[in-house]
């Protein structure tokens, strides 16, 4: 049985308001808020990298878990915005944590990478021991590529999240997960080398609106649980309207979907773990709580993961 | 009501717009549909016509105009 042992997050200090972006994008600040639910986001400093932000989140998750880096058996790092083709940030993060022999694997899966990392870690921790899942994104470097697209640039922010998953019977067990991929729509959300982010928003929203509730329903149905029995949904923070739509499809109160998108925007694969780290800190899991993670992103990759706090 | 009228009624409902779009007019370009109204349109079409639209057919271009929607729906009936 795998357990969630600790979470961490890192957000850069620079706050970028809608007003600041609107001036560059020839649009109204209020329009950005209306279409996305985003009021501000964080941008990394020039010297901050995907790896350096990931290290900060990783260290916090290890501290919260009371585990030292030396006790890690594997590191999985998700990022769709790493600065170079190879090596990816996983090896740099492992090195910064003082590890020189632990396998560190990159998962270049935008948006859904942290969910995939958690599910894979839950499967592998019985073999490798403690597995640190890190998701780190410097989306500001992507969305600043010319030409600026007002339907894309305001949506994204920078940050990192981390989650330590161990094989022990900890207080919050990972119960099950479902992962799916359908490459038929790969062209609808993509990032080519040195080119702007390409997103067919209609296709992404249409597919995500159907696939996320379906995956959650598949997962809960497999365990004989209902959506109303879930205490909190920790979902990829893509768009407030999308989260509200998923809540409606599942017939649960939208307040059960933890949201910080107003403050951070869409931090791609980091967003779900940043949200989880915040929720874990306050209010955090209580005895018997069911916690449902969910994400959807480029690929398309999507899925859900169910955790349960011990009674 | 014929199929076209049933589709028009759904478009008017999800777009909250009571005017009549031209059958060939882009519902997106004309402002009848946005990204978030599109999933509602698909769900209402499924309900109204008693069909299940597979995810593989969820290409926004299939729902671009009244004529395209009618052509697609009738191909599924």
mmCIF file of C-alpha atoms in Angstrom, chain A:
data_model
loop_
_atom_site.group_PDB
_atom_site.id
_atom_site.type_symbol
_atom_site.label_atom_id
_atom_site.label_comp_id
_atom_site.label_asym_id
_atom_site.label_seq_id
_atom_site.Cartn_x
_atom_site.Cartn_y
_atom_site.Cartn_z
ATOM 1 C CA UNK A 1 0.000 0.000 0.000
ATOM 2 C CA UNK A 2 1.373 3.404 -0.982
ATOM 3 C CA UNK A 3 0.935 6.469 1.178
ATOM 4 C CA UNK A 4 1.293 10.216 0.744
ATOM 5 C CA UNK A 5 3.938 11.218 3.283
ATOM 6 C CA UNK A 6 4.417 14.926 2.644
ATOM 7 C CA UNK A 7 3.805 17.756 0.195
ATOM 8 C CA UNK A 8 5.600 20.957 -0.671
ATOM 9 C CA UNK A 9 5.271 23.921 -2.990
ATOM 10 C CA UNK A 10 7.274 26.852 -4.231
ATOM 11 C CA UNK A 11 5.933 30.026 -5.808
ATOM 12 C CA UNK A 12 8.235 32.761 -7.142
ATOM 13 C CA UNK A 13 7.908 36.088 -5.369
ATOM 14 C CA UNK A 14 7.058 38.280 -8.362
ATOM 15 C CA UNK A 15 3.302 38.841 -8.656
ATOM 16 C CA UNK A 16 2.058 39.720 -12.143
ATOM 17 C CA UNK A 17 -1.387 41.324 -12.221
ATOM 18 C CA UNK A 18 -3.954 41.195 -15.005
ATOM 19 C CA UNK A 19 -3.513 44.937 -15.406
ATOM 20 C CA UNK A 20 0.201 44.492 -16.114
ATOM 21 C CA UNK A 21 -0.466 41.820 -18.748
ATOM 22 C CA UNK A 22 -3.462 43.590 -20.277
ATOM 23 C CA UNK A 23 -1.251 46.527 -21.143
ATOM 24 C CA UNK A 24 0.920 44.216 -23.277
ATOM 25 C CA UNK A 25 -1.920 42.184 -24.760
ATOM 26 C CA UNK A 26 -4.259 44.988 -25.816
ATOM 27 C CA UNK A 27 -7.144 43.688 -23.741
ATOM 28 C CA UNK A 28 -8.998 44.551 -20.544
ATOM 29 C CA UNK A 29 -7.840 43.221 -17.165
ATOM 30 C CA UNK A 30 -11.452 42.362 -16.338
ATOM 31 C CA UNK A 31 -11.760 40.255 -19.497
ATOM 32 C CA UNK A 32 -8.875 38.045 -18.330
ATOM 33 C CA UNK A 33 -10.625 37.478 -15.005
ATOM 34 C CA UNK A 34 -13.972 36.754 -16.700
ATOM 35 C CA UNK A 35 -12.682 34.132 -19.130
ATOM 36 C CA UNK A 36 -10.285 32.369 -16.770
ATOM 37 C CA UNK A 37 -10.981 33.205 -13.131
ATOM 38 C CA UNK A 38 -7.361 34.343 -12.859
ATOM 39 C CA UNK A 39 -6.536 37.599 -11.081
ATOM 40 C CA UNK A 40 -2.759 37.320 -10.822
ATOM 41 C CA UNK A 41 0.053 34.814 -11.338
ATOM 42 C CA UNK A 42 3.683 34.454 -10.293
ATOM 43 C CA UNK A 43 6.640 34.821 -12.672
ATOM 44 C CA UNK A 44 10.052 33.385 -11.854
ATOM 45 C CA UNK A 45 13.112 35.617 -11.746
ATOM 46 C CA UNK A 46 15.487 35.278 -14.709
ATOM 47 C CA UNK A 47 17.950 33.234 -12.647
ATOM 48 C CA UNK A 48 15.266 30.816 -11.425
ATOM 49 C CA UNK A 49 14.914 27.604 -13.410
ATOM 50 C CA UNK A 50 12.547 24.657 -13.593
ATOM 51 C CA UNK A 51 15.109 22.717 -11.561
ATOM 52 C CA UNK A 52 15.725 25.377 -8.912
ATOM 53 C CA UNK A 53 12.009 25.833 -8.266
ATOM 54 C CA UNK A 54 11.587 22.058 -8.182
ATOM 55 C CA UNK A 55 14.341 21.750 -5.590
ATOM 56 C CA UNK A 56 12.628 24.298 -3.337
ATOM 57 C CA UNK A 57 9.332 22.394 -3.495
ATOM 58 C CA UNK A 58 11.125 19.062 -3.031
ATOM 59 C CA UNK A 59 12.938 20.246 0.091
ATOM 60 C CA UNK A 60 9.697 21.475 1.620
ATOM 61 C CA UNK A 61 7.935 18.164 0.954
ATOM 62 C CA UNK A 62 10.843 16.225 2.518
ATOM 63 C CA UNK A 63 10.767 18.500 5.573
ATOM 64 C CA UNK A 64 7.016 18.069 5.929
ATOM 65 C CA UNK A 65 7.410 14.300 5.654
ATOM 66 C CA UNK A 66 10.336 14.217 8.090
ATOM 67 C CA UNK A 67 12.367 12.293 5.529
ATOM 68 C CA UNK A 68 15.901 13.061 4.384
ATOM 69 C CA UNK A 69 16.917 13.049 0.721
ATOM 70 C CA UNK A 70 19.166 10.111 1.492
ATOM 71 C CA UNK A 71 16.094 8.001 2.135
ATOM 72 C CA UNK A 72 14.774 8.445 -1.406
ATOM 73 C CA UNK A 73 14.726 5.498 -3.785
ATOM 74 C CA UNK A 74 13.600 7.369 -6.907
ATOM 75 C CA UNK A 75 12.717 10.831 -8.184
ATOM 76 C CA UNK A 76 10.097 11.535 -10.862
ATOM 77 C CA UNK A 77 10.054 15.062 -12.290
ATOM 78 C CA UNK A 78 7.245 16.396 -14.424
ATOM 79 C CA UNK A 79 7.709 19.476 -16.584
ATOM 80 C CA UNK A 80 6.488 20.668 -19.958
ATOM 81 C CA UNK A 81 8.605 23.816 -19.831
ATOM 82 C CA UNK A 82 12.149 22.631 -19.152
ATOM 83 C CA UNK A 83 14.779 24.878 -20.636
ATOM 84 C CA UNK A 84 16.529 22.334 -22.836
ATOM 85 C CA UNK A 85 15.921 19.099 -24.726
ATOM 86 C CA UNK A 86 18.213 17.046 -22.481
ATOM 87 C CA UNK A 87 19.093 16.354 -19.831
ATOM 88 C CA UNK A 88 15.781 17.226 -18.248
ATOM 89 C CA UNK A 89 15.481 18.767 -14.787
ATOM 90 C CA UNK A 90 15.285 15.430 -12.939
ATOM 91 C CA UNK A 91 19.038 14.886 -12.797
ATOM 92 C CA UNK A 92 19.697 18.491 -11.728
ATOM 93 C CA UNK A 93 17.126 18.199 -8.934
ATOM 94 C CA UNK A 94 18.641 14.920 -7.743
ATOM 95 C CA UNK A 95 22.110 16.490 -7.772
ATOM 96 C CA UNK A 96 20.915 19.544 -5.836
ATOM 97 C CA UNK A 97 19.433 17.212 -3.225
ATOM 98 C CA UNK A 98 22.839 15.592 -2.819
ATOM 99 C CA UNK A 99 21.955 12.347 -4.578
ATOM 100 C CA UNK A 100 24.437 10.755 -6.970
ATOM 101 C CA UNK A 101 23.020 7.296 -7.610
ATOM 102 C CA UNK A 102 19.249 7.405 -7.179
ATOM 103 C CA UNK A 103 17.342 7.100 -10.485
ATOM 104 C CA UNK A 104 15.784 10.421 -11.482
ATOM 105 C CA UNK A 105 13.304 10.250 -14.339
ATOM 106 C CA UNK A 106 11.800 13.060 -16.383
ATOM 107 C CA UNK A 107 8.118 13.037 -17.302
ATOM 108 C CA UNK A 108 7.651 15.667 -20.043
ATOM 109 C CA UNK A 109 3.873 15.652 -19.604
ATOM 110 C CA UNK A 110 2.365 19.129 -19.452
ATOM 111 C CA UNK A 111 -0.521 19.647 -17.030
ATOM 112 C CA UNK A 112 -1.193 15.989 -16.159
ATOM 113 C CA UNK A 113 2.432 15.028 -15.412
ATOM 114 C CA UNK A 114 2.171 15.291 -11.629
ATOM 115 C CA UNK A 115 -0.883 13.017 -11.581
ATOM 116 C CA UNK A 116 0.900 10.483 -13.788
ATOM 117 C CA UNK A 117 3.955 10.761 -11.523
ATOM 118 C CA UNK A 118 1.899 10.090 -8.401
ATOM 119 C CA UNK A 119 0.195 7.071 -9.944
ATOM 120 C CA UNK A 120 3.490 5.625 -11.197
ATOM 121 C CA UNK A 121 5.156 6.293 -7.831
ATOM 122 C CA UNK A 122 2.325 4.516 -6.025
ATOM 123 C CA UNK A 123 2.912 1.487 -8.257
ATOM 124 C CA UNK A 124 6.706 1.496 -7.930
ATOM 125 C CA UNK A 125 7.290 2.452 -4.303
ATOM 126 C CA UNK A 126 6.974 -1.164 -3.212
ATOM 127 C CA UNK A 127 10.134 -1.815 -5.228
ATOM 128 C CA UNK A 128 12.072 1.443 -4.910
ATOM 129 C CA UNK A 129 10.983 2.733 -1.519
ATOM 130 C CA UNK A 130 10.267 6.434 -1.049
ATOM 131 C CA UNK A 131 9.625 8.164 -4.372
ATOM 132 C CA UNK A 132 9.665 11.929 -4.644
ATOM 133 C CA UNK A 133 7.328 13.319 -7.311
ATOM 134 C CA UNK A 134 8.227 16.852 -8.367
ATOM 135 C CA UNK A 135 6.377 19.052 -10.873
ATOM 136 C CA UNK A 136 7.955 22.339 -11.865
ATOM 137 C CA UNK A 137 7.033 24.786 -14.599
ATOM 138 C CA UNK A 138 8.439 28.068 -15.850
ATOM 139 C CA UNK A 139 5.548 28.882 -18.151
ATOM 140 C CA UNK A 140 6.417 32.598 -18.291
ATOM 141 C CA UNK A 141 9.351 31.739 -20.553
ATOM 142 C CA UNK A 142 6.935 29.967 -22.902
ATOM 143 C CA UNK A 143 4.065 32.433 -23.027
ATOM 144 C CA UNK A 144 6.403 35.384 -23.552
ATOM 145 C CA UNK A 145 7.429 33.964 -26.928
ATOM 146 C CA UNK A 146 6.303 36.144 -29.836
ATOM 147 C CA UNK A 147 3.711 36.641 -31.103
ATOM 148 C CA UNK A 148 1.947 37.090 -27.774
ATOM 149 C CA UNK A 149 -1.471 35.456 -27.849
ATOM 150 C CA UNK A 150 -4.030 37.112 -25.582
ATOM 151 C CA UNK A 151 -6.037 33.908 -25.348
ATOM 152 C CA UNK A 152 -3.007 32.033 -24.001
ATOM 153 C CA UNK A 153 -0.466 34.361 -22.357
ATOM 154 C CA UNK A 154 -2.599 35.487 -19.371
ATOM 155 C CA UNK A 155 -3.524 31.943 -18.387
ATOM 156 C CA UNK A 156 -0.178 30.707 -17.167
ATOM 157 C CA UNK A 157 2.143 31.206 -14.224
ATOM 158 C CA UNK A 158 5.283 29.696 -12.720
ATOM 159 C CA UNK A 159 5.741 27.443 -9.708
ATOM 160 C CA UNK A 160 6.557 24.002 -8.412
ATOM 161 C CA UNK A 161 4.991 21.325 -6.263
ATOM 162 C CA UNK A 162 6.260 18.090 -4.763
ATOM 163 C CA UNK A 163 4.812 15.006 -3.133
ATOM 164 C CA UNK A 164 6.626 12.220 -1.294
ATOM 165 C CA UNK A 165 5.072 8.807 -1.760
ATOM 166 C CA UNK A 166 6.230 5.892 0.356
ATOM 167 C CA UNK A 167 5.458 2.193 0.621
ATOM 168 C CA UNK A 168 4.514 2.367 4.270
ATOM 169 C CA UNK A 169 1.025 2.308 5.674
ATOM 170 C CA UNK A 170 0.920 6.061 6.288
ATOM 171 C CA UNK A 171 -2.009 8.188 7.422
ATOM 172 C CA UNK A 172 -3.158 8.995 3.848
ATOM 173 C CA UNK A 173 -3.157 5.929 1.637
ATOM 174 C CA UNK A 174 -3.355 5.950 -2.147
ATOM 175 C CA UNK A 175 -6.319 3.726 -2.858
ATOM 176 C CA UNK A 176 -6.373 3.530 -6.662
ATOM 177 C CA UNK A 177 -5.849 5.530 -9.845
ATOM 178 C CA UNK A 178 -6.887 5.628 -13.487
ATOM 179 C CA UNK A 179 -4.675 7.005 -16.253
ATOM 180 C CA UNK A 180 -5.602 7.478 -19.917
ATOM 181 C CA UNK A 181 -3.982 8.782 -23.090
ATOM 182 C CA UNK A 182 -5.492 9.536 -26.500
ATOM 183 C CA UNK A 183 -3.088 10.864 -29.118
ATOM 184 C CA UNK A 184 -5.857 11.657 -31.617
ATOM 185 C CA UNK A 185 -5.905 15.242 -30.380
ATOM 186 C CA UNK A 186 -2.172 15.735 -29.855
ATOM 187 C CA UNK A 187 -2.082 18.693 -32.249
ATOM 188 C CA UNK A 188 -4.695 20.609 -30.252
ATOM 189 C CA UNK A 189 -2.318 21.473 -27.407
ATOM 190 C CA UNK A 190 1.361 21.472 -28.221
ATOM 191 C CA UNK A 191 4.646 23.271 -27.756
ATOM 192 C CA UNK A 192 7.167 23.013 -30.582
ATOM 193 C CA UNK A 193 10.801 23.890 -29.958
ATOM 194 C CA UNK A 194 11.330 27.667 -29.879
ATOM 195 C CA UNK A 195 7.736 28.352 -30.961
ATOM 196 C CA UNK A 196 4.735 29.797 -29.115
ATOM 197 C CA UNK A 197 2.334 27.496 -27.291
ATOM 198 C CA UNK A 198 -0.411 26.300 -29.668
ATOM 199 C CA UNK A 199 -3.787 25.641 -28.078
ATOM 200 C CA UNK A 200 -7.163 24.866 -29.636
ATOM 201 C CA UNK A 201 -9.093 26.046 -26.605
ATOM 202 C CA UNK A 202 -12.457 24.785 -27.882
ATOM 203 C CA UNK A 203 -11.147 21.270 -28.340
ATOM 204 C CA UNK A 204 -9.289 21.260 -25.016
ATOM 205 C CA UNK A 205 -12.311 22.468 -23.031
ATOM 206 C CA UNK A 206 -14.693 20.141 -24.881
ATOM 207 C CA UNK A 207 -12.531 17.081 -24.269
ATOM 208 C CA UNK A 208 -11.587 18.006 -20.700
ATOM 209 C CA UNK A 209 -15.226 18.709 -19.797
ATOM 210 C CA UNK A 210 -16.081 15.123 -20.683
ATOM 211 C CA UNK A 211 -12.938 13.188 -19.843
ATOM 212 C CA UNK A 212 -12.234 14.513 -16.342
ATOM 213 C CA UNK A 213 -15.679 13.687 -14.891
ATOM 214 C CA UNK A 214 -15.612 10.352 -16.733
ATOM 215 C CA UNK A 215 -12.229 9.427 -15.237
ATOM 216 C CA UNK A 216 -13.320 10.449 -11.743
ATOM 217 C CA UNK A 217 -16.532 8.477 -12.183
ATOM 218 C CA UNK A 218 -14.612 5.443 -13.432
ATOM 219 C CA UNK A 219 -12.269 5.574 -10.439
ATOM 220 C CA UNK A 220 -14.948 6.112 -7.823
ATOM 221 C CA UNK A 221 -17.222 3.519 -9.399
ATOM 222 C CA UNK A 222 -14.444 0.960 -9.247
ATOM 223 C CA UNK A 223 -14.167 1.524 -5.508
ATOM 224 C CA UNK A 224 -17.914 1.679 -4.919
ATOM 225 C CA UNK A 225 -17.752 5.340 -3.908
ATOM 226 C CA UNK A 226 -19.830 8.332 -4.977
ATOM 227 C CA UNK A 227 -18.583 11.818 -5.819
ATOM 228 C CA UNK A 228 -20.586 13.177 -2.883
ATOM 229 C CA UNK A 229 -18.488 11.045 -0.507
ATOM 230 C CA UNK A 230 -15.268 12.829 -1.564
ATOM 231 C CA UNK A 231 -14.165 15.513 0.890
ATOM 232 C CA UNK A 232 -11.974 17.449 -1.532
ATOM 233 C CA UNK A 233 -11.110 17.375 -5.223
ATOM 234 C CA UNK A 234 -7.537 18.507 -5.892
ATOM 235 C CA UNK A 235 -7.598 19.141 -9.618
ATOM 236 C CA UNK A 236 -5.183 20.577 -12.143
ATOM 237 C CA UNK A 237 -5.831 24.312 -11.945
ATOM 238 C CA UNK A 238 -6.462 24.994 -15.623
ATOM 239 C CA UNK A 239 -9.460 27.278 -15.582
ATOM 240 C CA UNK A 240 -12.046 28.114 -12.906
ATOM 241 C CA UNK A 241 -14.879 27.702 -15.403
ATOM 242 C CA UNK A 242 -13.655 24.193 -16.217
ATOM 243 C CA UNK A 243 -13.437 23.199 -12.536
ATOM 244 C CA UNK A 244 -16.969 24.511 -11.956
ATOM 245 C CA UNK A 245 -18.173 22.530 -14.964
ATOM 246 C CA UNK A 246 -16.566 19.312 -13.687
ATOM 247 C CA UNK A 247 -18.209 19.853 -10.296
ATOM 248 C CA UNK A 248 -21.598 20.266 -11.993
ATOM 249 C CA UNK A 249 -21.077 17.129 -14.069
ATOM 250 C CA UNK A 250 -20.354 15.177 -10.864
ATOM 251 C CA UNK A 251 -23.274 16.878 -9.093
ATOM 252 C CA UNK A 252 -21.137 18.091 -6.202
ATOM 253 C CA UNK A 253 -20.740 21.560 -4.718
ATOM 254 C CA UNK A 254 -18.010 23.494 -6.560
ATOM 255 C CA UNK A 255 -16.633 24.476 -3.132
ATOM 256 C CA UNK A 256 -15.311 20.911 -2.816
ATOM 257 C CA UNK A 257 -12.895 21.663 -5.652
ATOM 258 C CA UNK A 258 -9.964 23.399 -3.980
ATOM 259 C CA UNK A 259 -9.014 26.389 -6.088
ATOM 260 C CA UNK A 260 -6.072 28.772 -6.062
ATOM 261 C CA UNK A 261 -6.171 29.653 -9.752
ATOM 262 C CA UNK A 262 -7.195 33.226 -8.939
ATOM 263 C CA UNK A 263 -3.782 33.753 -7.295
ATOM 264 C CA UNK A 264 -1.426 31.620 -9.381
ATOM 265 C CA UNK A 265 -3.030 31.027 -12.792
ATOM 266 C CA UNK A 266 -2.383 27.757 -14.573
ATOM 267 C CA UNK A 267 1.034 26.443 -13.546
ATOM 268 C CA UNK A 268 0.603 23.406 -15.800
ATOM 269 C CA UNK A 269 1.755 20.148 -14.212
ATOM 270 C CA UNK A 270 2.808 21.930 -10.997
ATOM 271 C CA UNK A 271 -0.672 23.259 -10.286
ATOM 272 C CA UNK A 272 -2.250 20.115 -8.837
ATOM 273 C CA UNK A 273 0.566 19.606 -6.332
ATOM 274 C CA UNK A 274 0.693 23.304 -5.398
ATOM 275 C CA UNK A 275 -3.045 23.132 -4.688
ATOM 276 C CA UNK A 276 -2.574 19.886 -2.771
ATOM 277 C CA UNK A 277 0.263 21.319 -0.669
ATOM 278 C CA UNK A 278 -1.846 24.343 0.259
ATOM 279 C CA UNK A 279 -4.898 22.258 1.103
ATOM 280 C CA UNK A 280 -2.739 19.819 3.128
ATOM 281 C CA UNK A 281 -1.482 22.744 5.199
ATOM 282 C CA UNK A 282 -4.950 24.138 5.837
ATOM 283 C CA UNK A 283 -7.392 22.534 6.430
ATOM 284 C CA UNK A 284 -5.633 19.246 5.614
ATOM 285 C CA UNK A 285 -6.905 15.683 5.735
ATOM 286 C CA UNK A 286 -9.097 14.546 8.591
ATOM 287 C CA UNK A 287 -9.826 10.977 9.628
ATOM 288 C CA UNK A 288 -11.705 9.069 6.955
ATOM 289 C CA UNK A 289 -11.532 11.818 4.300
ATOM 290 C CA UNK A 290 -11.573 10.728 0.667
ATOM 291 C CA UNK A 291 -9.294 12.929 -1.445
ATOM 292 C CA UNK A 292 -9.573 12.854 -5.229
ATOM 293 C CA UNK A 293 -6.807 14.165 -7.497
ATOM 294 C CA UNK A 294 -7.550 14.769 -11.198
ATOM 295 C CA UNK A 295 -5.801 16.265 -14.211
ATOM 296 C CA UNK A 296 -6.060 16.648 -17.965
ATOM 297 C CA UNK A 297 -3.466 17.965 -20.366
ATOM 298 C CA UNK A 298 -1.569 17.890 -23.633
ATOM 299 C CA UNK A 299 -1.433 14.522 -25.286
ATOM 300 C CA UNK A 300 -4.228 14.249 -24.351
ATOM 301 C CA UNK A 301 -3.291 12.627 -21.043
ATOM 302 C CA UNK A 302 -5.809 12.548 -18.199
ATOM 303 C CA UNK A 303 -6.843 10.612 -15.148
ATOM 304 C CA UNK A 304 -7.681 10.606 -11.472
ATOM 305 C CA UNK A 305 -6.232 9.254 -8.230
ATOM 306 C CA UNK A 306 -8.049 8.481 -5.002
ATOM 307 C CA UNK A 307 -6.491 8.736 -1.549
ATOM 308 C CA UNK A 308 -8.052 8.065 1.836
ATOM 309 C CA UNK A 309 -7.088 9.352 5.259
ATOM 310 C CA UNK A 310 -6.972 6.607 7.873
ATOM 311 C CA UNK A 311 -9.901 6.424 10.272
#
